PDB file of C-alpha atoms in Angstrom:
ATOM      1  CA  UNK A  92      20.584   1.891   4.960  1.00 47.00           C
ATOM      2  CA  UNK A  93      17.910   1.200   7.563  1.00 56.00           C
ATOM      3  CA  UNK A  94      18.696  -1.450  10.044  1.00 63.00           C
ATOM      4  CA  UNK A  95      17.291  -5.115   9.349  1.00 68.00           C
ATOM      5  CA  UNK A  96      15.047  -6.483  12.822  1.00 70.00           C
ATOM      6  CA  UNK A  97      15.850  -9.672  13.929  1.00 78.00           C
ATOM      7  CA  UNK A  98      14.579 -12.778  13.302  1.00 86.00           C
ATOM      8  CA  UNK A  99      12.480 -11.306  10.471  1.00 94.00           C
ATOM      9  CA  UNK A 100      13.385 -12.568   6.290  1.00 95.00           C
ATOM     10  CA  UNK A 101      13.487 -10.458   3.585  1.00 96.00           C
ATOM     11  CA  UNK A 102      12.733 -10.624   0.258  1.00 96.00           C
ATOM     12  CA  UNK A 103      13.671  -8.304  -2.265  1.00 94.00           C
ATOM     13  CA  UNK A 104      10.773  -8.904  -5.312  1.00 94.00           C
ATOM     14  CA  UNK A 105      12.286  -9.372  -8.547  1.00 91.00           C
ATOM     15  CA  UNK A 106      15.928  -7.764  -8.122  1.00 90.00           C
ATOM     16  CA  UNK A 107      17.336  -7.818 -10.955  1.00 88.00           C
ATOM     17  CA  UNK A 108      13.986  -6.892 -13.092  1.00 85.00           C
ATOM     18  CA  UNK A 109      13.819 -10.376 -15.204  1.00 89.00           C
ATOM     19  CA  UNK A 110      10.742 -11.652 -14.018  1.00 89.00           C
ATOM     20  CA  UNK A 111       8.534  -9.946 -16.778  1.00 89.00           C
ATOM     21  CA  UNK A 112       5.322  -8.328 -15.995  1.00 91.00           C
ATOM     22  CA  UNK A 113       3.783  -9.590 -12.167  1.00 94.00           C
ATOM     23  CA  UNK A 114       1.417  -7.919 -10.286  1.00 95.00           C
ATOM     24  CA  UNK A 115       0.721  -9.092  -6.777  1.00 96.00           C
ATOM     25  CA  UNK A 116      -0.537  -7.848  -3.295  1.00 98.00           C
ATOM     26  CA  UNK A 117       1.028  -8.481   0.277  1.00 98.00           C
ATOM     27  CA  UNK A 118      -1.359  -8.558   2.310  1.00 98.00           C
ATOM     28  CA  UNK A 119      -0.399  -7.225   6.223  1.00 98.00           C
ATOM     29  CA  UNK A 120       0.361  -9.670   8.788  1.00 97.00           C
ATOM     30  CA  UNK A 121       2.604 -10.554  11.678  1.00 97.00           C
ATOM     31  CA  UNK A 122       4.623 -13.391   9.146  1.00 97.00           C
ATOM     32  CA  UNK A 123       8.298 -12.455   9.968  1.00 97.00           C
ATOM     33  CA  UNK A 124       8.572 -12.192   6.032  1.00 97.00           C
ATOM     34  CA  UNK A 125       9.171  -8.656   4.858  1.00 97.00           C
ATOM     35  CA  UNK A 126       8.410  -8.059   1.707  1.00 97.00           C
ATOM     36  CA  UNK A 127      10.734  -5.142  -0.210  1.00 94.00           C
ATOM     37  CA  UNK A 128       9.959  -3.696  -3.730  1.00 92.00           C
ATOM     38  CA  UNK A 129      11.651  -0.891  -5.854  1.00 88.00           C
ATOM     39  CA  UNK A 130       8.963   1.697  -6.511  1.00 83.00           C
ATOM     40  CA  UNK A 131       8.156   5.118  -7.540  1.00 76.00           C
ATOM     41  CA  UNK A 132       8.793   5.477 -10.762  1.00 73.00           C
ATOM     42  CA  UNK A 133      12.140   7.159 -11.531  1.00 71.00           C
ATOM     43  CA  UNK A 134      12.336   8.238  -7.721  1.00 74.00           C
ATOM     44  CA  UNK A 135      13.476   4.643  -7.351  1.00 80.00           C
ATOM     45  CA  UNK A 136      12.319   4.366  -4.082  1.00 83.00           C
ATOM     46  CA  UNK A 137      12.754   1.032  -1.475  1.00 88.00           C
ATOM     47  CA  UNK A 138       9.549  -0.006   0.396  1.00 90.00           C
ATOM     48  CA  UNK A 139       8.879  -2.399   2.589  1.00 94.00           C
ATOM     49  CA  UNK A 140       5.937  -4.709   4.222  1.00 96.00           C
ATOM     50  CA  UNK A 141       5.706  -7.623   5.992  1.00 97.00           C
ATOM     51  CA  UNK A 142       2.903  -9.924   5.392  1.00 98.00           C
ATOM     52  CA  UNK A 143       1.873 -13.031   3.142  1.00 97.00           C
ATOM     53  CA  UNK A 144       2.271 -12.245  -1.020  1.00 97.00           C
ATOM     54  CA  UNK A 145      -0.937 -12.797  -3.036  1.00 95.00           C
ATOM     55  CA  UNK A 146      -0.092 -13.313  -6.673  1.00 94.00           C
ATOM     56  CA  UNK A 147      -2.767 -11.841  -8.844  1.00 94.00           C
ATOM     57  CA  UNK A 148      -3.552 -11.311 -12.439  1.00 90.00           C
ATOM     58  CA  UNK A 149      -2.528  -8.478 -14.936  1.00 90.00           C
ATOM     59  CA  UNK A 150      -5.769  -9.159 -16.388  1.00 89.00           C
ATOM     60  CA  UNK A 151      -9.475  -9.193 -15.880  1.00 86.00           C
ATOM     61  CA  UNK A 152     -10.737 -12.211 -18.227  1.00 85.00           C
ATOM     62  CA  UNK A 153     -14.722 -11.047 -17.277  1.00 84.00           C
ATOM     63  CA  UNK A 154     -14.169  -7.522 -18.721  1.00 89.00           C
ATOM     64  CA  UNK A 155     -10.976  -8.200 -20.815  1.00 91.00           C
ATOM     65  CA  UNK A 156      -9.350  -5.092 -19.101  1.00 93.00           C
ATOM     66  CA  UNK A 157      -5.615  -5.230 -18.766  1.00 94.00           C
ATOM     67  CA  UNK A 158      -5.021  -4.105 -15.142  1.00 93.00           C
ATOM     68  CA  UNK A 159      -1.168  -3.999 -15.004  1.00 93.00           C
ATOM     69  CA  UNK A 160      -1.077  -1.748 -18.423  1.00 93.00           C
ATOM     70  CA  UNK A 161      -4.041   0.354 -16.822  1.00 93.00           C
ATOM     71  CA  UNK A 162      -2.015   1.342 -14.007  1.00 93.00           C
ATOM     72  CA  UNK A 163       1.557   2.203 -15.644  1.00 90.00           C
ATOM     73  CA  UNK A 164      -0.228   4.151 -18.111  1.00 89.00           C
ATOM     74  CA  UNK A 165      -2.113   5.942 -15.628  1.00 88.00           C
ATOM     75  CA  UNK A 166       0.994   6.564 -13.416  1.00 84.00           C
ATOM     76  CA  UNK A 167       3.076   7.581 -16.815  1.00 82.00           C
ATOM     77  CA  UNK A 168       0.903   9.745 -17.912  1.00 79.00           C
ATOM     78  CA  UNK A 169       0.023  11.707 -14.211  1.00 71.00           C
ATOM     79  CA  UNK A 170       3.372  11.530 -12.707  1.00 64.00           C
ATOM     80  CA  UNK A 171       5.821  11.705 -16.206  1.00 59.00           C
ATOM     81  CA  UNK A 172       7.032   8.612 -14.470  1.00 54.00           C
ATOM     82  CA  UNK A 173       8.088  10.184 -11.007  1.00 53.00           C
ATOM     83  CA  UNK A 174       6.129   8.476  -9.207  1.00 51.00           C
ATOM     84  CA  UNK A 175       3.313   9.407  -7.100  1.00 59.00           C
ATOM     85  CA  UNK A 176       0.401  12.023  -7.371  1.00 55.00           C
ATOM     86  CA  UNK A 177      -1.873  13.817  -4.967  1.00 53.00           C
ATOM     87  CA  UNK A 178      -5.147  15.721  -5.395  1.00 50.00           C
ATOM     88  CA  UNK A 179      -5.747  18.544  -3.343  1.00 45.00           C
ATOM     89  CA  UNK A 180      -8.473  18.340  -0.297  1.00 47.00           C
ATOM     90  CA  UNK A 181     -12.023  17.773  -1.292  1.00 50.00           C
ATOM     91  CA  UNK A 182     -12.855  16.293  -4.141  1.00 50.00           C
ATOM     92  CA  UNK A 183     -11.151  13.482  -5.854  1.00 60.00           C
ATOM     93  CA  UNK A 184      -9.698  14.249  -9.498  1.00 80.00           C
ATOM     94  CA  UNK A 185     -10.369  12.031 -12.499  1.00 83.00           C
ATOM     95  CA  UNK A 186      -6.686  10.635 -12.624  1.00 85.00           C
ATOM     96  CA  UNK A 187      -7.579   9.260  -8.634  1.00 86.00           C
ATOM     97  CA  UNK A 188     -11.030   7.844 -10.257  1.00 90.00           C
ATOM     98  CA  UNK A 189      -9.127   6.146 -12.902  1.00 90.00           C
ATOM     99  CA  UNK A 190      -6.543   4.703 -10.432  1.00 92.00           C
ATOM    100  CA  UNK A 191     -10.036   3.281  -8.476  1.00 93.00           C
ATOM    101  CA  UNK A 192     -10.929   2.060 -11.358  1.00 94.00           C
ATOM    102  CA  UNK A 193      -8.139   0.808 -12.699  1.00 94.00           C
ATOM    103  CA  UNK A 194      -7.443  -1.376  -8.962  1.00 95.00           C
ATOM    104  CA  UNK A 195     -11.259  -2.518  -8.746  1.00 94.00           C
ATOM    105  CA  UNK A 196     -10.534  -4.256 -12.065  1.00 94.00           C
ATOM    106  CA  UNK A 197      -7.753  -6.762 -10.014  1.00 95.00           C
ATOM    107  CA  UNK A 198      -9.421  -9.892  -8.725  1.00 92.00           C
ATOM    108  CA  UNK A 199      -7.722 -10.804  -5.530  1.00 93.00           C
ATOM    109  CA  UNK A 200      -8.932 -14.462  -4.028  1.00 89.00           C
ATOM    110  CA  UNK A 201      -9.014 -14.453  -0.709  1.00 88.00           C
ATOM    111  CA  UNK A 202      -7.865 -17.204   1.763  1.00 86.00           C
ATOM    112  CA  UNK A 203      -9.176 -19.196   3.579  1.00 78.00           C
ATOM    113  CA  UNK A 204      -9.017 -20.640   7.230  1.00 75.00           C
ATOM    114  CA  UNK A 205      -8.775 -24.085   6.287  1.00 73.00           C
ATOM    115  CA  UNK A 206      -6.986 -26.257   3.529  1.00 74.00           C
ATOM    116  CA  UNK A 207      -9.120 -26.717   0.202  1.00 72.00           C
ATOM    117  CA  UNK A 208     -11.229 -23.955   1.659  1.00 65.00           C
ATOM    118  CA  UNK A 209     -13.768 -22.290  -1.206  1.00 72.00           C
ATOM    119  CA  UNK A 210     -11.697 -19.644  -2.735  1.00 72.00           C
ATOM    120  CA  UNK A 211     -13.860 -16.777  -3.675  1.00 80.00           C
ATOM    121  CA  UNK A 212     -12.682 -13.512  -5.920  1.00 83.00           C
ATOM    122  CA  UNK A 213     -13.244 -10.124  -5.047  1.00 89.00           C
ATOM    123  CA  UNK A 214     -11.943  -6.702  -6.600  1.00 90.00           C
ATOM    124  CA  UNK A 215      -9.558  -4.760  -4.824  1.00 95.00           C
ATOM    125  CA  UNK A 216      -9.925  -1.020  -3.252  1.00 96.00           C
ATOM    126  CA  UNK A 217      -8.026   1.482  -2.935  1.00 95.00           C
ATOM    127  CA  UNK A 218      -7.437   2.044   0.396  1.00 95.00           C
ATOM    128  CA  UNK A 219      -8.042   6.013   1.428  1.00 90.00           C
ATOM    129  CA  UNK A 220      -7.209   5.895   4.856  1.00 91.00           C
ATOM    130  CA  UNK A 221      -3.167   5.198   3.645  1.00 91.00           C
ATOM    131  CA  UNK A 222      -3.198   8.336   0.316  1.00 87.00           C
ATOM    132  CA  UNK A 223      -0.156   8.813   2.063  1.00 86.00           C
ATOM    133  CA  UNK A 224       2.017   5.619   0.584  1.00 88.00           C
ATOM    134  CA  UNK A 225       0.501   5.778  -2.846  1.00 87.00           C
ATOM    135  CA  UNK A 226       2.756   5.737  -5.367  1.00 86.00           C
ATOM    136  CA  UNK A 227       3.545   4.249  -8.739  1.00 87.00           C
ATOM    137  CA  UNK A 228       4.210   0.138  -8.310  1.00 89.00           C
ATOM    138  CA  UNK A 229       2.708   0.947  -4.504  1.00 91.00           C
ATOM    139  CA  UNK A 230      -0.783   1.469  -4.243  1.00 94.00           C
ATOM    140  CA  UNK A 231      -2.560   0.742  -0.362  1.00 95.00           C
ATOM    141  CA  UNK A 232      -5.585  -1.400  -0.784  1.00 97.00           C
ATOM    142  CA  UNK A 233      -8.043  -2.972   0.969  1.00 97.00           C
ATOM    143  CA  UNK A 234      -8.439  -6.721   0.131  1.00 97.00           C
ATOM    144  CA  UNK A 235     -11.304  -9.530   1.844  1.00 94.00           C
ATOM    145  CA  UNK A 236      -8.025 -10.360   3.642  1.00 94.00           C
ATOM    146  CA  UNK A 237      -7.436  -6.970   5.107  1.00 96.00           C
ATOM    147  CA  UNK A 238      -4.921  -4.228   4.219  1.00 98.00           C
ATOM    148  CA  UNK A 239      -2.247  -4.723   2.063  1.00 98.00           C
ATOM    149  CA  UNK A 240      -0.139  -3.472  -1.201  1.00 97.00           C
ATOM    150  CA  UNK A 241      -0.948  -3.425  -4.339  1.00 97.00           C
ATOM    151  CA  UNK A 242       2.611  -4.057  -5.955  1.00 96.00           C
ATOM    152  CA  UNK A 243       3.709  -4.568  -9.771  1.00 94.00           C
ATOM    153  CA  UNK A 244       7.066  -4.289 -11.708  1.00 89.00           C
ATOM    154  CA  UNK A 245       8.457  -1.297 -11.924  1.00 73.00           C
ATOM    155  CA  UNK A 246      10.105   0.367 -15.151  1.00 54.00           C
ATOM    156  CA  UNK A 247      14.148   0.079 -13.840  1.00 47.00           C
TER     157      UNK A 247
END
């Protein structure tokens, strides 16, 4: 087990699996709060990311797309529940293109530097510079607020 850093607070997301379906982004920032997540399908990896948590919808009301359902199905189909899938260097696979589309269907409400600031909705994008982190229930993303990780409750 890794040692925890002093002065940080650790929050395990849905430790007993009772929250039901959820989808969230942790935007990377020096907050002192570290969110921990079990991810990777049957590989059951443990991840941690410091930042602030933003809840996002599992469904896009504008298009009716079920983002969470698409993401789960994609990883189940491409990895047989085992977690990560990788693409060979060069041209992206059809699975990667479907992943990018599913991630883009997630609406992210950007934060504001002032109270009661104007909220704006933006789609997420897979962060291609951090693809090595990509796994089931742990997808590196770009948000209007900066780099983050898209998380969801994985199958237990």
